[in-house]
Coordinates of C-alpha atoms in Angstrom, one line a residue:
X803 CA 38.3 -120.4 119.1
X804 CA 34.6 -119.8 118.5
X805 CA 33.1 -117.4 120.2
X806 CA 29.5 -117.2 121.6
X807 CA 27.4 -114.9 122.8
X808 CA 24.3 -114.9 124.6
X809 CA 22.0 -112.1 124.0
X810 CA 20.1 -111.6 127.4
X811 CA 17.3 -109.1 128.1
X812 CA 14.9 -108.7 131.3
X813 CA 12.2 -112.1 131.6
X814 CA 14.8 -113.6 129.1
X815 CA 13.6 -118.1 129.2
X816 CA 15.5 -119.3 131.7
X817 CA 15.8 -122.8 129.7
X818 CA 17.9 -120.8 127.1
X819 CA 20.5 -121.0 129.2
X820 CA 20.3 -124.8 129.1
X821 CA 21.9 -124.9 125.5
X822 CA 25.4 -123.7 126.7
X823 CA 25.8 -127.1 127.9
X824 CA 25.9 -128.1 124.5
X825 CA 29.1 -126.2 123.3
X826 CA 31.1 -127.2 127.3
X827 CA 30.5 -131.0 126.8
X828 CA 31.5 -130.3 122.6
X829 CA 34.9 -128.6 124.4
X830 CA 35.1 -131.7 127.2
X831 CA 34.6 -134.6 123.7
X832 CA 36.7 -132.7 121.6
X833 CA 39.6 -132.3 124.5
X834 CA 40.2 -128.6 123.8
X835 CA 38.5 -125.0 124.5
X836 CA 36.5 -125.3 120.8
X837 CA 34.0 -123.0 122.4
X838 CA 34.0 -119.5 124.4
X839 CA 30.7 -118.4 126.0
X840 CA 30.1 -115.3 127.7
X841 CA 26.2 -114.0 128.8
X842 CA 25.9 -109.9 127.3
X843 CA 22.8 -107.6 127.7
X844 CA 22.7 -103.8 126.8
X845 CA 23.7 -102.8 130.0
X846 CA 25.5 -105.6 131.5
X847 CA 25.1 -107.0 135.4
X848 CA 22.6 -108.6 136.7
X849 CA 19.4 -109.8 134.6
X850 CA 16.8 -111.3 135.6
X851 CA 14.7 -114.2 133.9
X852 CA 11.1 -114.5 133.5
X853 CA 11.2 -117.2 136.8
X854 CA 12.7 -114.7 138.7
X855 CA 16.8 -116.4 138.4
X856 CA 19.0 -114.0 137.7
X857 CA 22.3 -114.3 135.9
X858 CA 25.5 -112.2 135.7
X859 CA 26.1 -110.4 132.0
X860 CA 28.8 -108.1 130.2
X861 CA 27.7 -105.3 128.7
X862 CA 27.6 -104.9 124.8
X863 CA 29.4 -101.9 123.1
X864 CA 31.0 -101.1 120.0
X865 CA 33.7 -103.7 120.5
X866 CA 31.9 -106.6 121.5
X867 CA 32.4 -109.2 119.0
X868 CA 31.0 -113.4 118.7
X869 CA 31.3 -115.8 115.9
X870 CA 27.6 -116.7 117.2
X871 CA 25.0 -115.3 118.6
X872 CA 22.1 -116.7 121.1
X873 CA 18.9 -115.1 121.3
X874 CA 16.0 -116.3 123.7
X875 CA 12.8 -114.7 123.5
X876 CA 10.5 -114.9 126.4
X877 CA 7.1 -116.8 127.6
X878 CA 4.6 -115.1 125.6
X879 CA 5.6 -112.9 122.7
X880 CA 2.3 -111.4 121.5
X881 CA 2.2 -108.7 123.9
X882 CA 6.0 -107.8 124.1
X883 CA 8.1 -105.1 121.5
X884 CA 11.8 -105.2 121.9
X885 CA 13.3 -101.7 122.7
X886 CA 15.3 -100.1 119.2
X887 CA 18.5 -100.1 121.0
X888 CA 18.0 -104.0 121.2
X889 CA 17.1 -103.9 117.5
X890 CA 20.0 -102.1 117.0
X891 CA 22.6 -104.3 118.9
X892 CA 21.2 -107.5 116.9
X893 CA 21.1 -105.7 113.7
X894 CA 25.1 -104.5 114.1
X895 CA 26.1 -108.0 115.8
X896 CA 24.2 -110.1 112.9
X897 CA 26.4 -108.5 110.6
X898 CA 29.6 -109.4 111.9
X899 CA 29.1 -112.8 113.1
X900 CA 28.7 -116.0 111.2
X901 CA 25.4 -116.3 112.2
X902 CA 22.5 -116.1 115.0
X903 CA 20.2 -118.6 116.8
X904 CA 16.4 -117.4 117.7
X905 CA 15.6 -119.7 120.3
X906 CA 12.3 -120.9 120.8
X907 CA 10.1 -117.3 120.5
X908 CA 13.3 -115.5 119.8
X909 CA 12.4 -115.8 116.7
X910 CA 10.3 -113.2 117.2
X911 CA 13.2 -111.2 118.3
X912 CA 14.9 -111.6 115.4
X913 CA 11.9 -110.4 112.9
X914 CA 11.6 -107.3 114.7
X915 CA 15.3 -106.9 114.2
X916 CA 15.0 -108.0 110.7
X917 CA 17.2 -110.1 110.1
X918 CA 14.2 -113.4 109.5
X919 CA 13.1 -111.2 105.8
X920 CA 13.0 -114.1 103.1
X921 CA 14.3 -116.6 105.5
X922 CA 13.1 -120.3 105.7
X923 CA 12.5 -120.5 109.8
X924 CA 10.4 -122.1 112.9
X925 CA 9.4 -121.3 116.4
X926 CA 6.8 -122.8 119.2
X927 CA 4.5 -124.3 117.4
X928 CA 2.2 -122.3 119.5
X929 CA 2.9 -119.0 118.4
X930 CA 3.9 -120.3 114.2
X931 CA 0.9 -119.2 112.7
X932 CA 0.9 -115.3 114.4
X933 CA 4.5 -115.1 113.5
X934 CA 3.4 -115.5 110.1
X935 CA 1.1 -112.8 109.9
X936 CA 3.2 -110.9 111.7
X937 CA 5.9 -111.0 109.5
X938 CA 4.4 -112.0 106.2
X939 CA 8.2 -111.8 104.4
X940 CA 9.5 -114.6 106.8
X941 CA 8.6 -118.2 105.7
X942 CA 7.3 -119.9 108.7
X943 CA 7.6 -124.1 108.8
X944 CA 6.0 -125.0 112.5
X945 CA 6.3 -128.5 111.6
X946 CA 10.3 -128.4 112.0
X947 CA 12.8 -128.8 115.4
X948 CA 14.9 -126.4 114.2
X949 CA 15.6 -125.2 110.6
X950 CA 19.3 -123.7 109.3
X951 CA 18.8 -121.0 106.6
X952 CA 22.2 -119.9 105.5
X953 CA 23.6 -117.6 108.8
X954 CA 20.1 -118.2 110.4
X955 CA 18.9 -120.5 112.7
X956 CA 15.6 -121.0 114.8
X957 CA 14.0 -123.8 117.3
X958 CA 10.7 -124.7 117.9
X959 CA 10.2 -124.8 121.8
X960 CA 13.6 -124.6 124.4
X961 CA 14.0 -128.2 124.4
X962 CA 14.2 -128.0 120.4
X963 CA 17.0 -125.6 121.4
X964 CA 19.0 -128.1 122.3
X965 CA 18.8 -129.9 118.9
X966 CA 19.5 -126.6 117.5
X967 CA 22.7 -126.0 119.2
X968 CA 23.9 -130.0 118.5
X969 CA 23.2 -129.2 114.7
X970 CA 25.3 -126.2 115.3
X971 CA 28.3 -128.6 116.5
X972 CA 27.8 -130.7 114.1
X973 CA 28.0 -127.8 111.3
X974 CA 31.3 -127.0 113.1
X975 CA 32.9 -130.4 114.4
X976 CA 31.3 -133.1 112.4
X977 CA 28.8 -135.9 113.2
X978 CA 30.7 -138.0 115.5
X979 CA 31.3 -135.3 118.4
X980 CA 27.6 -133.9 118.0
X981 CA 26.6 -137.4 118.9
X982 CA 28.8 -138.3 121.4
X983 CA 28.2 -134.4 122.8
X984 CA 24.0 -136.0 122.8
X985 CA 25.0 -139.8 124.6
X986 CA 26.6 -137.5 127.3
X987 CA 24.6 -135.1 127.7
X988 CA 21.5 -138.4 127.9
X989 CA 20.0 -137.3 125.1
X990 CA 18.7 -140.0 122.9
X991 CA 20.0 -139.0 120.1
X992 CA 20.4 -135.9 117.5
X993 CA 17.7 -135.2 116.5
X994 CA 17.4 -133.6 112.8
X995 CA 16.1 -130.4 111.8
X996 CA 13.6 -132.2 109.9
X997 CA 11.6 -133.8 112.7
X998 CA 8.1 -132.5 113.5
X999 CA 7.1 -130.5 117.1
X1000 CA 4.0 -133.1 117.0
X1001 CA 1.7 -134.5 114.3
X1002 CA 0.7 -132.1 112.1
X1003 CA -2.4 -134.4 111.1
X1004 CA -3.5 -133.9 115.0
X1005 CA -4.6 -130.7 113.5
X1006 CA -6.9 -132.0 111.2
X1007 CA -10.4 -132.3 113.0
X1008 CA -13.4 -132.7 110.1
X1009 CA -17.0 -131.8 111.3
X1010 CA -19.0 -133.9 109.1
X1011 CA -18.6 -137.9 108.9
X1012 CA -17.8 -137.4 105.1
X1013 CA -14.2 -135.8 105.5
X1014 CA -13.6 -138.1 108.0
X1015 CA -14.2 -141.2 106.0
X1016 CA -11.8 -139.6 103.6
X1017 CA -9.0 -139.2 105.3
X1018 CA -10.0 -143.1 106.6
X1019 CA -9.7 -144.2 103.5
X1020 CA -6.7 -142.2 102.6
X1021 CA -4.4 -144.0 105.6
X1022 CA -5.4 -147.2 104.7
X1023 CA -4.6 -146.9 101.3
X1024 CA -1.6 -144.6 101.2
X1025 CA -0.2 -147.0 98.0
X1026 CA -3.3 -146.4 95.8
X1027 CA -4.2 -142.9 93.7
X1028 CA -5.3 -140.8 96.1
X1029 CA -7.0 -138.2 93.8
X1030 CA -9.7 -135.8 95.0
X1031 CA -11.6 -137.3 92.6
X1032 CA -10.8 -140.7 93.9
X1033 CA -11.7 -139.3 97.3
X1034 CA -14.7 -138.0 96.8
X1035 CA -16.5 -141.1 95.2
X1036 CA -15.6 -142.8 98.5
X1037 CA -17.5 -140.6 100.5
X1038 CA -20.4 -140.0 97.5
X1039 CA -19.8 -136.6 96.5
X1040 CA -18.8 -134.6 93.1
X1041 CA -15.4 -133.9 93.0
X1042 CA -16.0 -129.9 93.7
X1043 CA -18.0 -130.7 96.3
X1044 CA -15.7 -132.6 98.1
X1045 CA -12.8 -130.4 97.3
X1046 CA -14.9 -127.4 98.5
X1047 CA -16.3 -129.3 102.1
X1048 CA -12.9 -130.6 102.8
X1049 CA -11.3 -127.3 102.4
X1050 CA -13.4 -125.2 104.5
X1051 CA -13.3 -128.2 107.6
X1052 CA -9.7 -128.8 107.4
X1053 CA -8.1 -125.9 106.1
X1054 CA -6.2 -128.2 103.5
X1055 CA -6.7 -128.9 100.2
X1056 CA -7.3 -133.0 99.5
X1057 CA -3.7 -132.9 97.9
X1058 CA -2.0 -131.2 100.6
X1059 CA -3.7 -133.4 103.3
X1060 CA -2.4 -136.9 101.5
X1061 CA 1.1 -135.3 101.2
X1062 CA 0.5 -134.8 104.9
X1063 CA -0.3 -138.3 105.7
X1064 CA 2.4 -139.7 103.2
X1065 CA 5.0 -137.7 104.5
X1066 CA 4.4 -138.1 108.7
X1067 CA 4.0 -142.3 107.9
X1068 CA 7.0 -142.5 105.7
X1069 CA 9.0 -140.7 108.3
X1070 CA 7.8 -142.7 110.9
X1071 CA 8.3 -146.2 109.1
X1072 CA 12.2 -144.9 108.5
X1073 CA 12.8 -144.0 112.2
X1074 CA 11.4 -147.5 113.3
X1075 CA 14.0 -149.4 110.6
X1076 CA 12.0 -152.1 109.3
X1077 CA 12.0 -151.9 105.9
X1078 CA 14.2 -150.8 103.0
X1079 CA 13.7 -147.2 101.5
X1080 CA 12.2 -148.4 98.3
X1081 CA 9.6 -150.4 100.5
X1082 CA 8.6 -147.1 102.4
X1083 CA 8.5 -145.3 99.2
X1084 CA 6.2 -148.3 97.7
X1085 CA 3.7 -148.3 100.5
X1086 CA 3.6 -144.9 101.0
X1087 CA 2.5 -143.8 97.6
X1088 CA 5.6 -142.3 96.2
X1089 CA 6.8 -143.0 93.2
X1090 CA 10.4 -144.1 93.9
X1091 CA 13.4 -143.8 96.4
X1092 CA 14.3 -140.8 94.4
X1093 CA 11.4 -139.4 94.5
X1094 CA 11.1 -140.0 98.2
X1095 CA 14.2 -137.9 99.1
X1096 CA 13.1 -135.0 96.8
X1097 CA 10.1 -134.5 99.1
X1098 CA 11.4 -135.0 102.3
X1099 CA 14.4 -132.4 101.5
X1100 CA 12.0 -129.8 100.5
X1101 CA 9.2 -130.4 103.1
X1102 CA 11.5 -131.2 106.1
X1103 CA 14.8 -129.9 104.8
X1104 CA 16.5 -133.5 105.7
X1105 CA 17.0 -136.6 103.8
X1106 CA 15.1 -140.1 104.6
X1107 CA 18.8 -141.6 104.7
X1108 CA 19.8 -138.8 107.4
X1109 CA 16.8 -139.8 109.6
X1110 CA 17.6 -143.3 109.3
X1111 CA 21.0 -142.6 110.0
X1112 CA 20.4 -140.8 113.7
X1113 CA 17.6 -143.4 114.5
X1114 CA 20.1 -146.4 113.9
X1115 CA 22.7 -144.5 116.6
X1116 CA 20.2 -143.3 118.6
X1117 CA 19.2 -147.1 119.3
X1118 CA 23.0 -147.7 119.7
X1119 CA 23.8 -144.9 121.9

């Protein structure tokens, strides 16, 4: 039996709690007790979440053992430092179990404890970019659900959570139960790791006309070179120029930006099923099928057949 633990401390997100559902309906599909869950806290009793519901825990000692390990952070993170005997706990526990979820801003959590030093990970989009400065060892990717980085795993926002702990079943029981574990729970399907919070080029907002244009030009031509240099003729500018005034409005360089573009319309045209891989890879400027799959495993840490995969049973479902 697998055992899992729930780390709870005072204003803990009450939607955490929402993700043991998860590992019951895994037990109900796969007709036998796969999963034990049990709610801990330093102190055990009652504690209390940051809507004012309050839920029943055991307290953590010496003994206190789980082949996982939940943690939820709380509602806003910026202001909030968790107490060294927390640290503590998580530091001892992480070591003897398989692995640990941060869910949502437990991340957080986690990098104080940590345990997140030279690891690949994700959290609310919201709060991505100040636990990167936070923790400049930890290598933040806030345009991911969830992101597996040998024992550690992190979500994006609570409902990401839920991915989380799917991918979790999945890792333990294999494809088919994760999925039938999402068609009961109404879910409409799993979604990967690899999926964005929300459009990363929704971030891109140019001052000047120019830039604009640019990136224009870029979407409607996603096939064709899409140099800086080519760029910058369309919008009448030297090549430094261009590079320089696109940089400072968008915080990207040109390349970046069109990996950006390529990447989010590739993904999108492989979730909708329309057209073979090679197409996608044709119209979206990369090179082959091969060369496809090589950057959407190392930007999104998933492969375009995966995607296709869960957006063909998610239509099924």
């Amino acid at each position: 039996m697998h055992r899992i633990g729930y780390f709870l401390t005072d204003g803990f997100q009450v939607m955490a709690l929402g993700t043991q559902s998860v590992f019951e309906f895994a037990n109900v599909v796969a007709k036998e007790q796969v999963y034990q869950v049990t709610n801990y806290s330093l102190r055990g009793g009652v504690v209390t979440s940051s809507i004012g519901a309050s839920v029943n825990t055991q307290s953590v000692t010496s003994e206190s053992r789980a082949d996982t390990w939940m943690v939820s952070g709380i509602v806003d993170p910026i202001g909030h430092v968790s107490t060294a005997e927390e640290l503590d706990f998580l530091k001892r526990a992480a070591g003897q179990a398989q692995r640990v979820g941060g869910m949502c801003t437990g991340a957080f959590v986690l990098a104080q404890a940590g345990l997140l030093e030279g690891k690949k990970v994700t959290t609310h989009w919201a709060y991505a970019s100040i636990l990167k400065d936070r923790f400049p060892g930890t290598f933040v990717e806030p345009d991911s659900i969830f992101i597996n980085d040998g024992a550690i795993w992190t979500s994006a926002g609570l409902s990401a959570a839920m991915d989380l702990a799917l991918g979790m079943v999945e890792k333990d029981l294999g494809h088919g139960v994760a999925n039938r574990v999402a068609k009961v729970l109404v879910m409409y399907h799993r979604r990967s790791g690899g999926q964005s919070q929300h459009s990363e080029m929704l971030n891109i907002a140019p001052k000047s006309d120019r830039v604009q244009v640019a990136l224009d030009y870029a979407r409607a031509h996603l096939s064709d070179d899409l140099s800086a240099e080519v760029l910058a003729r369309t919008v009448h500018l030297s090549e430094r120029q261009f590079r320089r005034v696109f940089l400072s409005e968008t915080g990207l360089s040109p390349a970046k930006a069109v990996e950006q573009l390529r990447l989010e319309t590739a993904r999108n045209m492989i979730q909708r099923g329309q057209h073979s891989l090679e197409i996608i890879a044709r119209e979206t400027g990369f090179r082959d099928r091969r060369h496809l799959r090589e950057v959407f495993v190392r930007k999104l840490g998933v492969s375009p057949q995966s995607l296709r995969r869960e957006a063909r049973e998610g239509d099924t479902d």
